[in-house]
Short mmCIF file of C-alpha atoms in Angstrom, two decimals:
data_model
loop_
_atom_site.label_atom_id
_atom_site.label_comp_id
_atom_site.label_asym_id
_atom_site.label_seq_id
_atom_site.Cartn_x
_atom_site.Cartn_y
_atom_site.Cartn_z
CA MET A 729 127.43 113.72 115.32
CA LYS A 730 130.82 113.75 114.88
CA SER A 731 131.61 114.04 118.53
CA ASN A 732 130.06 110.52 118.64
CA LYS A 733 128.02 112.21 121.71
CA VAL A 734 124.48 111.58 123.41
CA GLU A 735 122.72 114.53 125.06
CA LYS A 736 119.99 113.57 127.91
CA LEU A 737 116.74 115.82 127.16
CA ASP A 738 115.11 117.01 130.67
CA ILE A 739 111.33 115.52 130.77
CA ARG A 740 108.99 118.32 131.96
CA LEU A 741 105.85 118.79 133.17
CA PHE A 742 103.19 121.36 130.91
CA LYS A 743 102.34 123.20 134.59
CA GLU A 744 106.05 123.52 135.48
CA LEU A 745 106.21 125.37 131.88
CA HIS A 746 102.78 127.49 132.08
CA ILE A 747 101.53 125.97 128.77
CA LYS A 748 98.21 125.06 128.34
CA GLU A 749 95.76 122.45 127.10
CA ARG A 750 93.58 124.95 124.82
CA GLU A 751 95.87 127.89 123.65
CA ASN A 752 99.02 125.78 123.30
CA LEU A 753 98.24 121.66 123.24
CA GLN A 754 95.13 121.57 121.19
CA GLU A 755 96.70 124.43 119.10
CA TRP A 756 99.31 122.34 118.38
CA VAL A 757 97.39 119.29 117.45
CA ALA A 758 95.15 121.35 115.55
CA LYS A 759 97.76 122.89 112.98
CA ASN A 760 99.49 119.35 113.25
CA PRO A 761 97.34 116.48 113.23
CA GLU A 762 99.69 114.53 111.68
CA MET A 763 101.92 114.15 114.91
CA LEU A 764 98.72 111.64 115.93
CA GLY A 765 100.12 109.00 113.00
CA GLU A 766 97.70 109.27 110.10
CA ASP A 767 96.20 111.88 107.57
CA LEU A 768 93.50 114.05 109.69
CA LEU A 769 91.45 117.05 108.38
CA ILE A 770 90.28 119.26 111.51
CA ILE A 771 86.77 120.03 110.54
CA GLN A 772 86.06 121.82 114.14
CA LYS A 773 87.58 123.02 117.60
CA GLU A 774 85.90 123.85 120.75
CA PHE A 775 82.36 122.42 118.99
CA ASP A 776 79.43 122.67 121.33
CA GLY A 777 76.55 122.04 118.52
CA PHE A 778 74.99 119.45 120.53
CA ASN A 779 70.89 119.39 121.15
CA ASP A 780 70.27 120.53 124.64
CA THR A 781 73.27 120.34 126.71
CA ASN A 782 76.03 123.25 126.72
CA GLU A 783 78.86 120.76 126.47
CA ARG A 784 81.79 120.77 124.02
CA LEU A 785 84.89 118.98 122.42
CA ASP A 786 88.10 119.79 121.82
CA LEU A 787 88.62 118.87 118.21
CA LEU A 788 86.53 117.39 116.02
CA ALA A 789 88.26 115.35 112.30
CA LEU A 790 87.53 113.18 109.66
CA ASP A 791 89.90 110.63 108.40
CA LYS A 792 90.96 109.64 105.09
CA GLU A 793 87.52 107.23 105.05
CA GLY A 794 85.14 109.93 105.67
CA GLY A 795 84.79 108.97 109.50
CA LEU A 796 84.38 111.32 112.45
CA VAL A 797 86.87 111.69 114.58
CA ILE A 798 86.68 113.36 118.52
CA ILE A 799 89.80 114.62 119.91
CA GLU A 800 90.03 115.17 123.45
CA ASN A 801 93.18 116.78 124.67
CA LYS A 802 94.48 116.55 128.48
CA LEU A 803 97.69 118.11 129.58
CA ASP A 804 99.54 116.30 132.90
CA ASP A 805 96.53 114.45 134.09
CA THR A 806 93.45 112.62 132.39
CA GLY A 807 91.25 113.30 135.22
CA ARG A 808 88.94 110.12 135.99
CA ASP A 809 86.08 110.96 133.66
CA VAL A 810 87.77 111.44 130.48
CA VAL A 811 86.50 108.29 128.91
CA TRP A 812 82.96 108.77 129.53
CA GLN A 813 83.26 112.59 128.45
CA ALA A 814 84.50 111.65 125.08
CA LEU A 815 81.88 108.58 124.88
CA LYS A 816 79.28 111.26 125.19
CA TYR A 817 81.20 113.23 122.62
CA ALA A 818 80.96 110.56 120.24
CA SER A 819 77.69 109.48 120.76
CA TYR A 820 76.70 113.01 119.94
CA CYS A 821 78.07 113.03 116.57
CA SER A 822 76.84 109.48 115.49
CA THR A 823 73.67 111.15 114.39
CA LEU A 824 75.52 114.25 112.36
CA THR A 825 74.95 113.68 108.47
CA THR A 826 77.12 114.76 105.72
CA SER A 827 75.07 117.78 104.79
CA GLN A 828 75.64 118.76 108.89
CA ILE A 829 79.15 117.95 108.69
CA ILE A 830 80.01 119.85 105.54
CA LYS A 831 78.48 123.20 107.34
CA ILE A 832 80.36 122.84 110.56
CA TYR A 833 83.41 122.40 108.48
CA GLN A 834 82.52 125.44 106.47
CA GLU A 835 81.98 127.52 109.93
CA TYR A 836 85.04 126.03 111.02
CA LEU A 837 86.64 127.52 107.73
CA ASP A 838 85.19 131.27 108.14
CA LYS A 839 86.46 131.21 111.07
CA TRP A 840 89.27 129.86 111.71
CA GLN A 841 90.65 129.65 108.14
CA ASN A 842 90.63 131.57 105.14
CA GLY A 843 86.95 131.02 103.82
CA GLU A 844 87.80 128.29 101.65
CA ASP A 845 85.14 125.86 100.64
CA ALA A 846 84.50 123.00 102.85
CA LYS A 847 82.91 120.59 100.33
CA LYS A 848 85.72 121.16 98.22
CA ASN A 849 88.19 120.63 100.59
CA LEU A 850 86.53 117.64 101.23
CA LEU A 851 86.19 116.27 98.16
CA GLU A 852 89.71 116.87 98.05
CA PHE A 853 91.00 115.31 101.57
CA LEU A 854 88.66 112.26 100.39
CA ASP A 855 89.65 112.36 96.61
CA LYS A 856 86.41 111.67 96.32
CA ASN A 857 83.70 112.40 93.53
CA GLU A 858 80.45 114.84 94.94
CA GLU A 859 78.21 111.97 93.97
CA GLU A 860 80.04 109.50 96.23
CA LEU A 861 80.65 111.75 99.58
CA LEU A 862 78.99 110.37 102.49
CA LEU A 863 80.77 111.42 105.69
CA ASN A 864 80.10 109.84 108.93
CA ARG A 865 79.39 106.39 107.55
CA LYS A 866 81.02 104.21 109.98
CA ASP A 867 81.32 103.83 114.05
CA GLN A 868 83.06 107.40 115.33
CA ARG A 869 86.56 107.21 117.05
CA ILE A 870 88.15 108.61 119.93
CA ILE A 871 91.68 109.88 120.05
CA PHE A 872 93.07 110.93 123.68
CA VAL A 873 96.35 112.98 124.49
CA ALA A 874 97.94 113.16 127.55
CA ASN A 875 100.86 112.99 129.53
CA LYS A 876 99.65 110.76 132.48
CA TYR A 877 96.95 108.31 132.20
CA ARG A 878 95.42 106.82 135.51
CA LYS A 879 94.71 103.32 135.65
CA GLU A 880 91.48 103.55 135.96
CA VAL A 881 90.88 105.40 132.02
CA THR A 882 93.80 102.67 130.69
CA SER A 883 91.68 100.01 132.07
CA THR A 884 88.52 101.40 130.75
CA ALA A 885 90.05 101.69 127.05
CA LEU A 886 91.62 98.85 126.88
CA TRP A 887 88.08 97.03 127.73
CA LEU A 888 86.48 99.47 124.85
CA LEU A 889 89.16 98.07 122.35
CA GLN A 890 87.91 94.40 123.21
CA HIS A 891 84.35 95.40 122.21
CA ASP A 892 85.33 97.31 119.39
CA VAL A 893 85.23 100.76 120.11
CA GLN A 894 87.90 102.52 118.08
CA LEU A 895 89.95 104.79 120.19
CA GLN A 896 94.02 105.45 120.65
CA CYS A 897 95.54 107.05 123.18
CA PHE A 898 98.90 109.13 122.62
CA LYS A 899 101.25 110.25 125.24
CA ALA A 900 102.46 113.75 124.97
CA THR A 901 105.85 114.56 126.87
CA PRO A 902 107.35 118.06 126.88
CA HIS A 903 111.32 118.17 127.18
CA SER A 904 113.45 120.63 127.37
CA MET A 905 117.20 120.90 127.12
CA GLY A 906 118.80 124.77 127.70
CA ASP A 907 115.61 127.13 126.65
CA ASP A 908 114.85 124.54 123.90
CA LEU A 909 111.53 123.12 124.39
CA PHE A 910 110.53 119.45 122.66
CA LEU A 911 107.21 117.69 122.59
CA GLN A 912 107.20 113.95 122.12
CA ILE A 913 104.07 112.25 121.07
CA GLU A 914 103.65 108.17 121.03
CA GLN A 915 100.88 106.14 120.63
CA ILE A 916 100.94 103.64 124.01
CA ILE A 917 96.96 102.37 123.21
CA PRO A 918 96.63 100.30 121.24
CA LEU A 919 100.34 99.88 120.62
CA PRO A 920 101.05 100.22 117.53
CA GLU A 921 102.49 96.77 116.01
CA THR A 922 99.48 95.10 117.69
CA LYS A 923 96.67 97.87 116.53
CA GLU A 924 95.23 95.55 113.58
CA PHE A 925 95.43 92.57 115.76
CA MET A 926 93.10 94.57 118.64
CA ILE A 927 91.16 96.01 116.71
CA ASP A 928 88.67 94.18 114.13
CA ALA A 929 87.00 96.91 113.33
CA LYS A 930 82.12 96.16 112.63
CA GLU A 931 81.01 98.56 110.53
CA LYS A 932 77.57 99.15 112.55
CA GLU A 933 74.44 98.31 110.38
CA LYS A 934 72.47 101.70 109.08
CA GLU A 935 69.81 101.43 106.57
CA GLU A 936 70.70 101.31 103.25
CA ASN A 937 69.79 104.27 100.72
CA ASP A 938 70.94 104.94 96.79
CA LYS A 939 74.40 106.63 98.00
CA SER A 940 75.43 104.21 100.47
CA LYS A 941 75.09 101.53 97.61
CA THR A 942 76.55 103.24 95.43
CA VAL A 943 79.58 103.67 97.99
CA GLN A 944 79.75 99.91 98.79
CA GLU A 945 79.97 98.88 95.73
CA SER A 946 82.65 101.57 94.58
CA GLU A 947 84.48 100.56 97.45
CA ALA A 948 84.13 97.07 96.87
CA ARG A 949 85.80 97.30 93.35
CA LEU A 950 88.70 99.68 94.70
CA LEU A 951 89.40 96.57 97.04
CA LYS A 952 89.22 94.18 93.96
CA PHE A 953 91.22 96.15 91.58
CA TRP A 954 94.41 96.76 93.90
CA THR A 955 94.29 93.34 94.75
CA LEU A 956 94.57 92.50 91.46
CA LEU A 957 97.26 94.83 90.85
CA LYS A 958 98.92 94.27 93.56
CA ASN A 959 99.13 90.32 92.32
CA LYS A 960 100.43 91.26 89.25
CA LEU A 961 103.21 93.50 90.82
CA LYS A 962 104.56 90.21 92.62
CA GLU A 963 103.88 87.97 89.22
CA ASN A 964 106.46 90.93 88.58
CA LYS A 965 108.91 90.49 91.48
CA ILE A 966 108.15 94.67 91.67
CA ASP A 967 108.11 94.06 95.88
CA TYR A 968 107.46 98.39 96.58
CA PHE A 969 104.17 97.23 97.67
CA GLU A 970 104.57 94.23 98.91
CA ARG A 971 104.28 95.28 102.55
CA VAL A 972 101.05 97.49 102.01
CA ALA A 973 96.88 95.90 102.22
CA ALA A 974 94.89 96.24 99.61
CA LYS A 975 92.10 98.57 100.85
CA PRO A 976 88.97 100.01 99.58
CA GLN A 977 90.32 103.82 98.95
CA TYR A 978 91.02 105.67 95.43
CA TYR A 979 94.74 105.14 96.20
CA MET A 980 97.54 102.86 97.16
CA SER A 981 100.33 104.32 99.18
CA CYS A 982 103.81 103.04 100.09
CA SER A 983 105.99 105.43 102.22
CA ARG A 984 109.80 106.10 101.86
CA GLY A 985 110.65 108.68 104.63
CA ALA A 986 108.74 111.92 104.43
CA GLY A 987 107.33 110.93 101.44
CA GLN A 988 105.01 108.60 99.63
CA PHE A 989 105.10 106.09 96.54
CA ASN A 990 100.97 106.59 95.66
CA PHE A 991 98.91 105.07 93.23
CA CYS A 992 95.55 107.55 92.40
CA MET A 993 92.93 107.28 90.83
CA GLY A 994 91.59 111.15 90.91
CA ARG A 995 88.30 112.30 89.50
CA THR A 996 89.28 112.60 85.61
CA SER A 997 92.53 110.84 85.27
CA PHE A 998 95.15 107.88 86.93
CA ARG A 999 98.73 108.56 88.56
CA VAL A 1000 101.58 107.23 90.20
CA GLU A 1001 103.17 110.41 92.78
CA LEU A 1002 105.24 111.04 94.83
CA TYR A 1003 103.35 112.91 98.01
CA PHE A 1004 104.93 114.79 100.52
CA THR A 1005 101.95 115.04 103.46
CA ASN A 1006 103.84 117.76 105.35
CA ASP A 1007 105.11 120.62 103.63
CA PRO A 1008 103.95 123.55 104.54
CA ASN A 1009 107.34 125.46 103.26
CA LYS A 1010 107.95 123.41 100.08
CA ASN A 1011 111.32 121.84 101.22
CA LEU A 1012 110.87 118.98 100.07
CA ILE A 1013 109.70 119.78 96.48
CA ASP A 1014 111.99 122.20 95.95
CA ALA A 1015 115.00 120.19 97.12
CA MET A 1016 113.67 117.83 94.48
CA ALA A 1017 113.06 120.74 92.07
CA LYS A 1018 116.78 120.86 92.34
CA TYR A 1019 117.33 117.85 89.80
CA LYS A 1020 113.95 118.77 87.75
CA GLU A 1021 115.82 119.35 84.81
CA VAL A 1022 117.40 115.29 84.92
CA LEU A 1023 114.16 113.92 85.65
CA GLU A 1024 112.28 116.02 83.33
CA LYS A 1025 114.69 114.72 80.46
CA ALA A 1026 114.13 111.00 81.76
CA PHE A 1027 110.01 111.17 81.17
CA ASP A 1028 109.96 113.84 78.03
CA GLY A 1029 108.69 116.46 80.64
CA LYS A 1030 105.77 114.91 81.42
CA LEU A 1031 106.37 115.13 84.91
CA GLU A 1032 104.03 117.37 87.18
CA TRP A 1033 105.48 119.47 90.38
CA GLU A 1034 102.52 120.21 92.28
CA ARG A 1035 103.87 123.07 94.98
CA LEU A 1036 100.21 123.26 96.37
CA ASP A 1037 100.78 126.83 97.89
CA ASN A 1038 98.86 127.15 100.72
CA LYS A 1039 98.39 123.54 102.02
CA LYS A 1040 100.49 121.36 103.60
CA ALA A 1041 101.07 118.84 100.85
CA SER A 1042 103.28 118.97 97.94
CA ARG A 1043 103.97 116.61 95.42
CA ILE A 1044 105.29 115.10 91.94
CA LYS A 1045 102.90 113.18 89.58
CA LEU A 1046 102.96 111.24 86.52
CA GLU A 1047 99.66 111.58 84.34
CA MET A 1048 98.05 108.97 82.28
CA SER A 1049 97.92 110.54 79.14
CA LYS A 1050 94.24 111.95 77.70
CA GLU A 1051 94.35 109.75 74.76
CA GLU A 1052 94.65 106.75 77.05
CA VAL A 1053 92.24 107.91 79.71
CA ASP A 1054 90.04 108.19 76.51
CA GLU A 1055 90.53 105.03 75.71
CA LEU A 1056 89.31 103.69 79.13
CA GLU A 1057 86.79 106.13 78.79
CA GLY A 1058 88.10 107.66 81.82
CA THR A 1059 86.74 105.31 84.50
CA PHE A 1060 88.05 101.90 86.39
CA ASN A 1061 84.21 100.80 86.93
CA ASP A 1062 83.94 98.31 83.61
CA GLU A 1063 86.10 95.71 84.86
CA ILE A 1064 87.04 95.25 80.59
CA TYR A 1065 89.46 97.72 80.82
CA TRP A 1066 91.28 96.80 84.10
CA ASP A 1067 94.02 94.57 82.46
CA LYS A 1068 94.93 97.68 80.03
CA LEU A 1069 94.76 100.02 83.51
CA ILE A 1070 96.67 98.10 85.79
CA GLU A 1071 99.66 97.29 82.76
CA TRP A 1072 100.06 101.05 83.22
CA TYR A 1073 100.28 101.59 86.61
CA LYS A 1074 103.06 98.87 86.61
CA ASN A 1075 105.21 100.19 83.61
CA SER A 1076 104.51 103.75 84.82
CA ILE A 1077 105.52 102.98 88.93
CA VAL A 1078 108.42 100.60 88.28
CA LYS A 1079 110.12 103.70 85.64
CA PHE A 1080 108.85 106.52 88.31
CA TYR A 1081 110.17 104.70 91.43
CA ASN A 1082 113.63 103.84 89.70
CA SER A 1083 114.06 107.16 88.37
CA ILE A 1084 112.72 109.39 91.60
CA ASN A 1085 113.50 107.25 94.42
CA PRO A 1086 117.42 107.39 94.21
CA ILE A 1087 117.34 110.88 93.89
CA TRP A 1088 114.72 111.27 96.70
CA GLU A 1089 117.45 109.09 98.80
CA LYS A 1090 119.89 111.73 98.17
CA VAL A 1091 117.66 114.53 98.99
CA GLN A 1092 117.30 112.57 102.33
CA ARG A 1093 120.76 111.92 103.25
CA GLY A 1094 121.65 115.95 102.32
CA GLY A 1095 118.92 117.44 104.33
CA THR A 1096 116.37 120.03 102.85
CA LYS A 1097 117.55 123.52 104.39
#
């Protein structure tokens, strides 16, 4: 930047770099699913657990709502049949039950990871209680990653979007500068800024059972609660979450650079936090920890620093005290406690954000290395 000079990167093809679909591109996505613009949990790769067929999909993932995501990777050309192939996989996956998905994920952890407990990881990823764990409840999603999309592929993808099939196309472009290689991932269908307008996601009707009713009631409460909290913040001219939509989730987030300020409902408590979704080497939380003494003093030592070793994420959080939780009987299900809970969230986020964000901005300006 001091020289005020920009250097051009050379656009390359995967084949000329000897990059392979399965060994390279698929592994990059599997190890860094956040490159697709959201928190995804990879639960299987090269999945072939379909009855009466030898076909296998590249990557199978879960999103934050417990929905299945089929990820298909191609290199320099998608080919003509990639959409049809992915639609078949989506139809095969549509019948998978919660217990089957847990089993599939456990097999993945045992074979490719360190054998962690699948159900425990799922509950942590989704931030749900075990009795609320219901997966694959909505229509399956499809994600394509490729360097070049044929016209028949993009045309079909746009038509499917108009008919409520949820899919995304990401363009993967390798670049080089000397001996250094770079990979650019950009969403091209639908364009990110128009996604909400193009996809009016419809939940398909499923037979109701006691568990699904519990989930639906819980989601309705969550949506109502976060809407009330947003209204309270607006009344008090607190604008951090002004552009954030209330959703039926156990958290509400606003992004600040590589971190997220969150309201969270855990299984046993309530908290506000600064959450780093991609901090595998703990550079972000360690950089913040240089100011730990100053921050701890502002919060009388009540801040908790969670490096979450062996995981990509890390966080700094402020939890509601045990006494306050006991007053709410540890739940938000009874609306008579909502005024107290909303007041706690409001007061906590103001102090938390005003104390931590200036330091977080300073850390980002100064780098984390």
